[in-house]
mmCIF file of C-alpha atoms (C1' of nucleotides) in Angstrom:
data_model
loop_
_atom_site.group_PDB
_atom_site.id
_atom_site.type_symbol
_atom_site.label_atom_id
_atom_site.label_comp_id
_atom_site.label_asym_id
_atom_site.label_seq_id
_atom_site.Cartn_x
_atom_site.Cartn_y
_atom_site.Cartn_z
ATOM 1 C CA MET A 1 -0.100 0.211 -0.031
ATOM 2 C CA ALA A 2 1.038 3.516 -0.991
ATOM 3 C CA LYS A 3 1.940 5.136 2.387
ATOM 4 C CA PHE A 4 -0.463 7.700 3.361
ATOM 5 C CA ASP A 5 0.631 11.077 5.140
ATOM 6 C CA LEU A 6 -1.804 12.517 6.743
ATOM 7 C CA PHE A 7 -0.330 15.780 6.226
ATOM 8 C CA GLN A 8 -0.870 15.420 2.777
ATOM 9 C CA PHE A 9 -4.091 14.419 3.069
ATOM 10 C CA VAL A 10 -6.171 17.256 1.082
ATOM 11 C CA PRO A 11 -9.047 17.172 3.193
ATOM 12 C CA PHE A 12 -7.592 17.254 6.463
ATOM 13 C CA ARG A 13 -5.562 19.975 5.781
ATOM 14 C CA LEU A 14 -8.817 21.719 4.653
ATOM 15 C CA ASN A 15 -10.517 20.960 7.969
ATOM 16 C CA ARG A 16 -7.237 22.410 9.740
ATOM 17 C CA LEU A 17 -6.949 25.117 7.456
ATOM 18 C CA ALA A 18 -10.353 26.823 7.641
ATOM 19 C CA ALA A 19 -10.547 26.378 11.523
ATOM 20 C CA GLU A 20 -6.899 28.250 11.758
ATOM 21 C CA VAL A 21 -8.745 30.773 9.317
ATOM 22 C CA SER A 22 -12.047 30.921 10.696
ATOM 23 C CA ALA A 23 -10.246 31.293 14.349
ATOM 24 C CA ALA A 24 -8.028 34.395 12.620
ATOM 25 C CA LEU A 25 -11.408 36.487 11.738
ATOM 26 C CA SER A 26 -13.236 35.752 15.034
ATOM 27 C CA ASP A 27 -11.267 38.204 16.722
ATOM 28 C CA GLU A 28 -12.764 40.857 14.441
ATOM 29 C CA TYR A 29 -16.463 40.132 14.595
ATOM 30 C CA GLN A 30 -16.643 38.206 17.842
ATOM 31 C CA VAL A 31 -13.809 40.292 20.027
ATOM 32 C CA ARG A 32 -14.718 43.099 18.556
ATOM 33 C CA TYR A 33 -18.659 43.158 17.280
ATOM 34 C CA GLY A 34 -20.074 40.197 19.628
ATOM 35 C CA LEU A 35 -20.462 37.981 16.715
ATOM 36 C CA ASP A 36 -20.371 33.975 16.245
ATOM 37 C CA ILE A 37 -20.110 32.533 13.263
ATOM 38 C CA PRO A 38 -23.318 31.708 12.223
ATOM 39 C CA GLU A 39 -24.017 35.602 13.248
ATOM 40 C CA TRP A 40 -21.471 36.368 10.451
ATOM 41 C CA ARG A 41 -23.098 34.667 7.976
ATOM 42 C CA VAL A 42 -26.154 36.380 8.372
ATOM 43 C CA ILE A 43 -25.371 39.162 8.132
ATOM 44 C CA ALA A 44 -22.307 38.739 5.287
ATOM 45 C CA THR A 45 -25.657 37.523 3.401
ATOM 46 C CA LEU A 46 -27.692 39.860 3.991
ATOM 47 C CA GLY A 47 -25.148 42.733 3.199
ATOM 48 C CA PHE A 48 -24.201 40.727 0.059
ATOM 49 C CA ARG A 49 -27.456 40.732 -1.574
ATOM 50 C CA ASP A 50 -28.969 44.257 -1.858
ATOM 51 C CA ASP A 51 -32.610 42.187 -1.807
ATOM 52 C CA ALA A 52 -33.904 40.439 1.319
ATOM 53 C CA CYS A 53 -34.220 36.907 1.426
ATOM 54 C CA SER A 54 -35.178 34.262 3.578
ATOM 55 C CA ALA A 55 -33.803 32.267 6.263
ATOM 56 C CA GLN A 56 -33.597 29.089 4.140
ATOM 57 C CA PHE A 57 -31.613 31.042 1.341
ATOM 58 C CA ILE A 58 -29.052 31.922 3.953
ATOM 59 C CA SER A 59 -28.825 28.305 4.709
ATOM 60 C CA GLN A 60 -28.719 26.979 1.765
ATOM 61 C CA CYS A 61 -25.991 28.979 0.809
ATOM 62 C CA THR A 62 -23.976 29.350 3.904
ATOM 63 C CA ARG A 63 -24.405 25.386 4.181
ATOM 64 C CA THR A 64 -25.498 25.796 7.431
ATOM 65 C CA HIS A 65 -28.094 24.087 9.581
ATOM 66 C CA LYS A 66 -31.124 25.891 9.368
ATOM 67 C CA SER A 67 -32.379 25.796 13.330
ATOM 68 C CA THR A 68 -28.902 27.393 13.615
ATOM 69 C CA ILE A 69 -29.676 30.328 10.857
ATOM 70 C CA SER A 70 -33.144 30.875 13.086
ATOM 71 C CA ARG A 71 -31.468 30.922 16.322
ATOM 72 C CA ALA A 72 -28.976 33.350 14.541
ATOM 73 C CA VAL A 73 -31.792 35.044 13.221
ATOM 74 C CA THR A 74 -33.667 35.470 16.376
ATOM 75 C CA ALA A 75 -30.328 36.843 18.317
ATOM 76 C CA LEU A 76 -29.849 40.134 15.418
ATOM 77 C CA LEU A 77 -33.426 40.608 15.412
ATOM 78 C CA GLU A 78 -32.971 41.352 19.667
ATOM 79 C CA ARG A 79 -29.807 43.419 18.313
ATOM 80 C CA GLU A 80 -31.831 45.094 16.035
ATOM 81 C CA LEU A 81 -29.214 44.746 14.237
ATOM 82 C CA ILE A 82 -31.669 42.869 11.219
ATOM 83 C CA GLU A 83 -35.175 43.405 10.220
ATOM 84 C CA ARG A 84 -38.004 40.928 9.301
ATOM 85 C CA VAL A 85 -41.225 41.305 7.342
ATOM 86 C CA GLU A 86 -43.644 38.961 6.247
ATOM 87 C CA ASN A 87 -43.376 37.701 2.989
ATOM 88 C CA GLU A 88 -46.877 38.734 0.722
ATOM 89 C CA ASP A 89 -46.323 35.634 -1.137
ATOM 90 C CA ASP A 90 -45.480 33.120 1.142
ATOM 91 C CA ARG A 91 -46.613 33.164 4.720
ATOM 92 C CA ARG A 92 -44.224 30.627 6.551
ATOM 93 C CA ALA A 93 -41.289 32.637 4.799
ATOM 94 C CA PHE A 94 -39.804 36.363 6.261
ATOM 95 C CA GLU A 95 -38.197 39.000 4.355
ATOM 96 C CA LEU A 96 -34.557 39.118 6.623
ATOM 97 C CA ARG A 97 -32.516 42.574 5.578
ATOM 98 C CA LEU A 98 -30.158 44.451 7.573
ATOM 99 C CA SER A 99 -31.506 47.207 9.469
ATOM 100 C CA ALA A 100 -29.338 50.715 8.965
ATOM 101 C CA LYS A 101 -27.983 49.422 12.433
ATOM 102 C CA GLY A 102 -26.436 46.396 10.898
ATOM 103 C CA HIS A 103 -25.312 48.167 7.939
ATOM 104 C CA THR A 104 -23.211 50.239 10.131
ATOM 105 C CA LEU A 105 -21.945 47.266 11.766
ATOM 106 C CA TYR A 106 -22.146 45.495 8.010
ATOM 107 C CA GLU A 107 -19.819 48.594 6.150
ATOM 108 C CA GLU A 108 -17.463 48.703 9.354
ATOM 109 C CA LEU A 109 -16.694 44.997 9.646
ATOM 110 C CA ILE A 110 -16.307 43.982 6.149
ATOM 111 C CA PRO A 111 -12.956 46.218 5.228
ATOM 112 C CA ARG A 112 -10.925 44.740 8.398
ATOM 113 C CA LEU A 113 -12.071 40.980 7.448
ATOM 114 C CA LEU A 114 -10.909 42.017 3.864
ATOM 115 C CA HIS A 115 -7.611 42.953 5.555
ATOM 116 C CA LYS A 116 -7.497 39.870 7.260
ATOM 117 C CA GLU A 117 -8.023 37.699 4.124
ATOM 118 C CA ARG A 118 -5.154 39.341 2.127
ATOM 119 C CA ASP A 119 -2.738 39.307 5.573
ATOM 120 C CA ILE A 120 -3.725 35.083 5.422
ATOM 121 C CA LEU A 121 -2.964 35.303 1.174
ATOM 122 C CA SER A 122 0.146 37.739 1.428
ATOM 123 C CA CYS A 123 2.212 34.504 1.214
ATOM 124 C CA LEU A 124 1.364 33.916 -2.438
ATOM 125 C CA THR A 125 2.325 35.830 -5.446
ATOM 126 C CA ALA A 126 -1.095 37.469 -7.633
ATOM 127 C CA GLN A 127 -1.095 34.602 -9.691
ATOM 128 C CA GLU A 128 -1.006 31.910 -7.228
ATOM 129 C CA ARG A 129 -3.830 33.903 -5.376
ATOM 130 C CA LYS A 130 -5.725 33.385 -8.653
ATOM 131 C CA ASP A 131 -5.482 29.747 -9.035
ATOM 132 C CA PHE A 132 -5.560 29.242 -5.717
ATOM 133 C CA ALA A 133 -9.037 30.729 -6.190
ATOM 134 C CA ALA A 134 -9.850 29.369 -9.469
ATOM 135 C CA ALA A 135 -8.880 25.848 -8.412
ATOM 136 C CA LEU A 136 -10.972 26.203 -5.136
ATOM 137 C CA GLY A 137 -13.474 27.429 -7.985
ATOM 138 C CA LYS A 138 -13.523 23.840 -9.695
ATOM 139 C CA ILE A 139 -13.511 22.135 -6.889
ATOM 140 C CA GLU A 140 -16.652 23.981 -5.336
ATOM 141 C CA ARG A 141 -18.225 23.659 -8.817
ATOM 142 C CA SER A 142 -17.397 19.432 -9.217
ATOM 143 C CA LEU A 143 -19.586 19.321 -5.310
ATOM 144 C CA ASP A 144 -22.038 21.041 -6.311
ATOM 145 C CA LEU A 145 -21.526 24.052 -4.027
ATOM 146 C CA VAL A 146 -22.024 27.067 -5.913
ATOM 147 C CA GLN A 147 -24.780 28.687 -7.515
ATOM 148 C CA THR A 148 -25.167 28.867 -11.145
ATOM 149 C CA ARG A 149 -25.538 32.169 -12.452
ATOM 150 C CA HIS A 150 -28.818 32.510 -11.769
ATOM 151 C CA GLY A 151 -28.455 32.678 -8.425
ATOM 152 C CA GLN A 152 -29.841 29.799 -7.840
ATOM 153 C CA LYS A 153 -28.526 26.109 -6.893
ATOM 154 C CA ALA A 154 -29.839 23.832 -9.724
ATOM 155 C CA GLY A 155 -32.928 21.969 -8.057
ATOM 156 C CA ALA A 156 -32.212 23.710 -4.002
ATOM 157 C CA TYR A 157 -34.670 26.064 -3.729
ATOM 158 C CA MET B 1 -16.240 50.868 -0.639
ATOM 159 C CA ALA B 2 -15.519 47.405 -2.752
ATOM 160 C CA LYS B 3 -18.608 45.181 -2.912
ATOM 161 C CA PHE B 4 -17.633 42.712 -0.663
ATOM 162 C CA ASP B 5 -18.468 38.956 -1.756
ATOM 163 C CA LEU B 6 -19.006 36.913 0.487
ATOM 164 C CA PHE B 7 -18.920 33.301 -2.431
ATOM 165 C CA GLN B 8 -15.567 34.568 -3.302
ATOM 166 C CA PHE B 9 -13.865 35.191 0.292
ATOM 167 C CA VAL B 10 -11.824 32.649 0.999
ATOM 168 C CA PRO B 11 -12.539 31.987 4.153
ATOM 169 C CA PHE B 12 -16.264 31.753 3.777
ATOM 170 C CA ARG B 13 -15.195 29.235 0.905
ATOM 171 C CA LEU B 14 -12.780 27.623 2.672
ATOM 172 C CA ASN B 15 -14.759 26.894 5.729
ATOM 173 C CA ARG B 16 -17.374 25.842 3.520
ATOM 174 C CA LEU B 17 -15.469 23.496 1.334
ATOM 175 C CA ALA B 18 -14.102 21.191 4.598
ATOM 176 C CA ALA B 19 -17.628 21.043 5.944
ATOM 177 C CA GLU B 20 -18.641 19.767 2.868
ATOM 178 C CA VAL B 21 -15.199 17.433 1.944
ATOM 179 C CA SER B 22 -15.683 16.019 5.469
ATOM 180 C CA ALA B 23 -19.493 14.849 5.024
ATOM 181 C CA ALA B 24 -17.963 12.784 1.843
ATOM 182 C CA LEU B 25 -15.312 11.713 3.471
ATOM 183 C CA SER B 26 -17.442 10.259 7.198
ATOM 184 C CA ASP B 27 -19.340 8.202 4.743
ATOM 185 C CA GLU B 28 -16.416 6.075 4.941
ATOM 186 C CA TYR B 29 -15.024 5.949 8.534
ATOM 187 C CA GLN B 30 -18.250 7.290 10.247
ATOM 188 C CA VAL B 31 -20.853 4.961 8.529
ATOM 189 C CA ARG B 32 -18.669 2.063 7.616
ATOM 190 C CA TYR B 33 -16.428 2.031 10.724
ATOM 191 C CA GLY B 34 -18.184 3.940 12.839
ATOM 192 C CA LEU B 35 -15.687 6.714 13.937
ATOM 193 C CA ASP B 36 -16.106 9.736 14.692
ATOM 194 C CA ILE B 37 -14.157 12.504 13.506
ATOM 195 C CA PRO B 38 -11.327 12.345 16.398
ATOM 196 C CA GLU B 39 -11.005 9.461 16.714
ATOM 197 C CA TRP B 40 -10.293 8.918 12.879
ATOM 198 C CA ARG B 41 -7.648 11.530 13.908
ATOM 199 C CA VAL B 42 -5.962 9.950 15.702
ATOM 200 C CA ILE B 43 -5.678 6.045 14.358
ATOM 201 C CA ALA B 44 -4.462 8.136 11.174
ATOM 202 C CA THR B 45 -1.661 9.903 12.708
ATOM 203 C CA LEU B 46 -0.798 7.005 14.958
ATOM 204 C CA GLY B 47 -1.203 4.506 11.322
ATOM 205 C CA PHE B 48 1.191 6.628 10.119
ATOM 206 C CA ARG B 49 3.721 7.246 12.741
ATOM 207 C CA ASP B 50 5.205 3.910 13.032
ATOM 208 C CA ASP B 51 6.668 4.642 16.319
ATOM 209 C CA ALA B 52 4.482 5.438 19.265
ATOM 210 C CA CYS B 53 3.441 8.905 20.207
ATOM 211 C CA SER B 54 1.409 10.656 22.676
ATOM 212 C CA ALA B 55 -2.305 12.295 22.838
ATOM 213 C CA GLN B 56 -0.833 15.637 23.752
ATOM 214 C CA PHE B 57 1.375 15.090 19.797
ATOM 215 C CA ILE B 58 -1.528 14.113 18.061
ATOM 216 C CA SER B 59 -3.283 16.723 19.843
ATOM 217 C CA GLN B 60 -0.922 19.579 18.776
ATOM 218 C CA CYS B 61 -0.345 18.165 15.129
ATOM 219 C CA THR B 62 -4.075 17.519 14.338
ATOM 220 C CA ARG B 63 -5.301 21.238 15.973
ATOM 221 C CA THR B 64 -7.352 19.137 18.189
ATOM 222 C CA HIS B 65 -8.644 19.848 21.563
ATOM 223 C CA LYS B 66 -6.534 17.529 24.496
ATOM 224 C CA SER B 67 -9.519 16.892 26.245
ATOM 225 C CA THR B 68 -11.279 16.353 22.807
ATOM 226 C CA ILE B 69 -8.559 13.709 21.726
ATOM 227 C CA SER B 70 -8.490 12.183 25.520
ATOM 228 C CA ARG B 71 -12.038 11.448 24.800
ATOM 229 C CA ALA B 72 -11.374 9.750 21.641
ATOM 230 C CA VAL B 73 -7.994 7.816 22.604
ATOM 231 C CA THR B 74 -10.731 6.708 25.279
ATOM 232 C CA ALA B 75 -13.353 4.703 22.844
ATOM 233 C CA LEU B 76 -10.689 3.854 20.729
ATOM 234 C CA LEU B 77 -9.282 1.488 23.969
ATOM 235 C CA GLU B 78 -12.152 0.362 25.044
ATOM 236 C CA ARG B 79 -12.939 -0.990 20.696
ATOM 237 C CA GLU B 80 -9.253 -2.154 21.284
ATOM 238 C CA LEU B 81 -8.291 -0.840 18.238
ATOM 239 C CA ILE B 82 -5.641 1.004 19.981
ATOM 240 C CA GLU B 83 -3.063 0.681 22.697
ATOM 241 C CA ARG B 84 -1.445 2.308 25.879
ATOM 242 C CA VAL B 85 1.322 1.957 27.775
ATOM 243 C CA GLU B 86 2.590 3.890 30.315
ATOM 244 C CA ASN B 87 5.812 5.624 29.539
ATOM 245 C CA GLU B 88 8.882 4.812 30.951
ATOM 246 C CA ASP B 89 10.548 8.387 30.258
ATOM 247 C CA ASP B 90 7.205 10.718 31.837
ATOM 248 C CA ARG B 91 4.815 9.121 33.503
ATOM 249 C CA ARG B 92 2.393 11.731 32.901
ATOM 250 C CA ALA B 93 2.250 10.653 29.430
ATOM 251 C CA PHE B 94 1.356 7.434 27.254
ATOM 252 C CA GLU B 95 2.988 5.751 24.800
ATOM 253 C CA LEU B 96 -0.145 4.879 21.950
ATOM 254 C CA ARG B 97 0.072 2.610 19.470
ATOM 255 C CA LEU B 98 -2.864 0.868 16.925
ATOM 256 C CA SER B 99 -3.305 -2.655 17.708
ATOM 257 C CA ALA B 100 -3.363 -5.074 15.485
ATOM 258 C CA LYS B 101 -6.976 -5.095 14.998
ATOM 259 C CA GLY B 102 -6.745 -1.147 14.952
ATOM 260 C CA HIS B 103 -4.220 -1.503 11.766
ATOM 261 C CA THR B 104 -6.343 -3.658 10.268
ATOM 262 C CA LEU B 105 -8.913 -1.300 10.116
ATOM 263 C CA TYR B 106 -6.522 1.459 8.955
ATOM 264 C CA GLU B 107 -5.117 -0.401 6.336
ATOM 265 C CA GLU B 108 -8.983 -0.839 4.740
ATOM 266 C CA LEU B 109 -9.752 2.509 4.822
ATOM 267 C CA ILE B 110 -7.003 4.317 3.823
ATOM 268 C CA PRO B 111 -7.608 3.231 0.136
ATOM 269 C CA ARG B 112 -10.632 3.901 0.404
ATOM 270 C CA LEU B 113 -10.614 7.951 1.476
ATOM 271 C CA LEU B 114 -7.279 7.997 -0.692
ATOM 272 C CA HIS B 115 -9.898 6.860 -3.256
ATOM 273 C CA LYS B 116 -12.566 9.674 -1.904
ATOM 274 C CA GLU B 117 -9.796 12.442 -1.965
ATOM 275 C CA ARG B 118 -8.842 11.689 -5.732
ATOM 276 C CA ASP B 119 -12.565 11.586 -6.434
ATOM 277 C CA ILE B 120 -12.728 15.442 -4.997
ATOM 278 C CA LEU B 121 -9.889 16.144 -6.694
ATOM 279 C CA SER B 122 -10.248 14.802 -9.853
ATOM 280 C CA CYS B 123 -11.914 17.546 -11.386
ATOM 281 C CA LEU B 124 -8.224 19.269 -11.444
ATOM 282 C CA THR B 125 -5.594 18.692 -14.089
ATOM 283 C CA ALA B 126 -2.319 16.867 -12.767
ATOM 284 C CA GLN B 127 -0.380 20.857 -12.764
ATOM 285 C CA GLU B 128 -3.850 22.290 -11.166
ATOM 286 C CA ARG B 129 -3.425 19.539 -7.970
ATOM 287 C CA LYS B 130 0.727 20.195 -7.949
ATOM 288 C CA ASP B 131 -0.135 24.050 -7.390
ATOM 289 C CA PHE B 132 -3.216 24.025 -5.283
ATOM 290 C CA ALA B 133 -1.320 21.445 -2.766
ATOM 291 C CA ALA B 134 1.374 24.167 -2.974
ATOM 292 C CA ALA B 135 -0.442 27.260 -2.342
ATOM 293 C CA LEU B 136 -1.963 25.258 0.387
ATOM 294 C CA GLY B 137 1.324 24.506 2.177
ATOM 295 C CA LYS B 138 2.151 28.091 1.328
ATOM 296 C CA ILE B 139 -0.891 29.089 3.497
ATOM 297 C CA GLU B 140 0.141 26.977 5.930
ATOM 298 C CA ARG B 141 3.668 28.143 7.005
ATOM 299 C CA SER B 142 2.485 31.289 6.769
ATOM 300 C CA LEU B 143 -0.134 30.584 9.045
ATOM 301 C CA ASP B 144 2.741 28.247 11.389
ATOM 302 C CA LEU B 145 0.373 25.316 11.028
ATOM 303 C CA VAL B 146 3.128 22.989 9.684
ATOM 304 C CA GLN B 147 6.198 20.568 11.300
ATOM 305 C CA THR B 148 9.440 21.406 10.566
ATOM 306 C CA ARG B 149 11.248 18.413 8.743
ATOM 307 C CA HIS B 150 12.541 17.276 12.473
ATOM 308 C CA GLY B 151 9.022 16.215 13.120
ATOM 309 C CA GLN B 152 8.785 19.436 15.864
ATOM 310 C CA LYS B 153 6.911 22.354 15.544
ATOM 311 C CA ALA B 154 8.867 24.926 16.008
ATOM 312 C CA GLY B 155 9.074 25.839 19.713
ATOM 313 C CA ALA B 156 5.332 24.076 20.833
ATOM 314 C CA TYR B 157 6.510 20.609 21.525
ATOM 315 C "C1'" DT C 1 16.943 19.387 48.642
ATOM 316 C "C1'" DT C 2 12.977 22.050 47.841
ATOM 317 C "C1'" DA C 3 10.027 25.539 45.452
ATOM 318 C "C1'" DA C 4 7.644 26.812 41.221
ATOM 319 C "C1'" DG C 5 6.544 26.947 37.901
ATOM 320 C "C1'" DA C 6 5.394 23.992 33.426
ATOM 321 C "C1'" DT C 7 3.048 19.792 30.945
ATOM 322 C "C1'" DA C 8 0.172 14.707 30.437
ATOM 323 C "C1'" DG C 9 -3.978 13.915 30.768
ATOM 324 C "C1'" DT C 10 -8.814 13.663 32.786
ATOM 325 C "C1'" DC C 11 -13.263 15.053 34.037
ATOM 326 C "C1'" DT C 12 -17.031 18.680 34.982
ATOM 327 C "C1'" DC C 13 -19.414 22.039 32.905
ATOM 328 C "C1'" DA C 14 -21.532 25.440 29.983
ATOM 329 C "C1'" DT C 15 -21.881 26.398 25.135
ATOM 330 C "C1'" DT C 16 -23.300 24.884 20.343
ATOM 331 C "C1'" DT C 17 -24.604 21.983 17.256
ATOM 332 C "C1'" DG C 18 -27.272 19.152 14.644
ATOM 333 C "C1'" DC C 19 -31.197 16.272 14.337
ATOM 334 C "C1'" DA C 20 -36.412 15.865 14.624
ATOM 335 C "C1'" DA C 21 -40.343 16.926 15.775
ATOM 336 C "C1'" DC C 22 -43.134 20.013 15.099
ATOM 337 C "C1'" DC C 23 -46.927 23.738 13.283
ATOM 338 C "C1'" DA C 24 -48.185 27.128 9.666
ATOM 339 C "C1'" DT C 25 -48.972 27.420 4.860
ATOM 340 C "C1'" DC C 26 -48.077 26.116 0.317
ATOM 341 C "C1'" DT C 27 -48.810 22.403 -3.906
ATOM 342 C "C1'" DA C 28 -50.561 19.950 -6.588
ATOM 343 C "C1'" DA C 29 -53.661 16.051 -7.236
ATOM 344 C "C1'" DA C 30 -57.426 13.994 -6.911
ATOM 345 C "C1'" DT D 1 -63.299 21.620 -2.537
ATOM 346 C "C1'" DT D 2 -60.168 17.978 -0.220
ATOM 347 C "C1'" DT D 3 -56.264 15.804 0.570
ATOM 348 C "C1'" DA D 4 -51.196 14.412 0.265
ATOM 349 C "C1'" DG D 5 -47.348 15.943 0.650
ATOM 350 C "C1'" DA D 6 -43.795 18.975 0.519
ATOM 351 C "C1'" DT D 7 -41.486 23.220 2.585
ATOM 352 C "C1'" DG D 8 -40.150 27.646 5.594
ATOM 353 C "C1'" DG D 9 -39.070 28.477 10.458
ATOM 354 C "C1'" DT D 10 -38.905 27.480 15.481
ATOM 355 C "C1'" DT D 11 -38.175 24.544 19.448
ATOM 356 C "C1'" DG D 12 -36.726 21.190 22.926
ATOM 357 C "C1'" DC D 13 -33.742 17.600 23.121
ATOM 358 C "C1'" DA D 14 -28.720 14.820 23.003
ATOM 359 C "C1'" DA D 15 -24.710 14.501 21.110
ATOM 360 C "C1'" DA D 16 -20.158 17.015 20.620
ATOM 361 C "C1'" DT D 17 -17.351 20.243 21.917
ATOM 362 C "C1'" DG D 18 -14.045 23.807 24.425
ATOM 363 C "C1'" DA D 19 -12.345 26.035 28.335
ATOM 364 C "C1'" DG D 20 -10.451 25.175 32.140
ATOM 365 C "C1'" DA D 21 -10.252 23.427 37.076
ATOM 366 C "C1'" DC D 22 -7.298 19.504 38.859
ATOM 367 C "C1'" DT D 23 -3.750 15.576 39.622
ATOM 368 C "C1'" DA D 24 -0.460 13.745 38.889
ATOM 369 C "C1'" DT D 25 4.537 13.882 37.262
ATOM 370 C "C1'" DC D 26 8.955 16.923 35.579
ATOM 371 C "C1'" DT D 27 11.513 20.348 34.662
ATOM 372 C "C1'" DT D 28 14.663 24.328 37.125
ATOM 373 C "C1'" DA D 29 16.894 26.784 39.746
ATOM 374 C "C1'" DA D 30 17.704 28.089 44.239
#
DNA sequence: TTAAGATAGTCTCATTTGCAACCATCTAAA
DNA sequence: TTTAGATGGTTGCAAATGAGACTATCTTAA
């Protein structure tokens, strides 16, 4: 049998790297703004999209369990960082969007996070960064992790 | 402000990808062998190293909390997949190694996992895979995630 | 020696998380 | 219509996890 090297094993490396990178970022949103990871994901998704979206949508595109998103939404509503309005078309669902307060937080937080990301990737050349991102994209697509250009993941919502 | 795109944000993508890849692999070690992630990490580390090692060592190089490793070790001892002997030189620590049974499991499991890994990376060309692994390595080193060639992370153990 | 501090490992506790049951609502087909 | 099944969201519960206290042991230096 080919000798197995855990430290060359990509799934393991991805896990370890993701954990480490998350820890580096959490200084920004956790310590400074008191957001946990699910809460940050809700903020990030809402801030990214101009129009409102449902909890279900956030759950799907961040690959976070719906109960986790539900709890994050509750917490953010209490802190008045997001707003929730009934959906006319479907009264099971709610439309979520950032409040003014939430938008301010978002605008403050984003540059900090982008800066951290740049830091982390600064060990790569511009070309390497590009190739790395492209490789991530290929793997994501092959695992069906991404939406199509119509903003919908095939068959998912 | 430059528009922020969560789906282009590398930390987020790493998290999502790592979760998805882990889920794909867990079919192998979880469903088939009843191992959870920490248990698999212990097995993998012990199988990878020819000589015995301590729980502390496993904890450090897999970046898993020592209490989590401790629980995994207990469970694996109960299932007799690993063995634990006192360390002559340091009676706080134990030497851990795979049992014969554990080694059999390891030998069975590894090819399956390598196959899954190949599947996941099969969307990349050979060159892209090489570059991707190299980029991971660079980031890991810049985050101080890797051991030196002497098997020790600088200053860590 | 002895004492102070570091380290290996275990255990308890609080937090986080996923699962699954549940309710309300929607959709589709009879 | 009515009914069966799907879907959005919430909640209770149990499992997993990390933090940190704790014991035992080791190391270093006075």
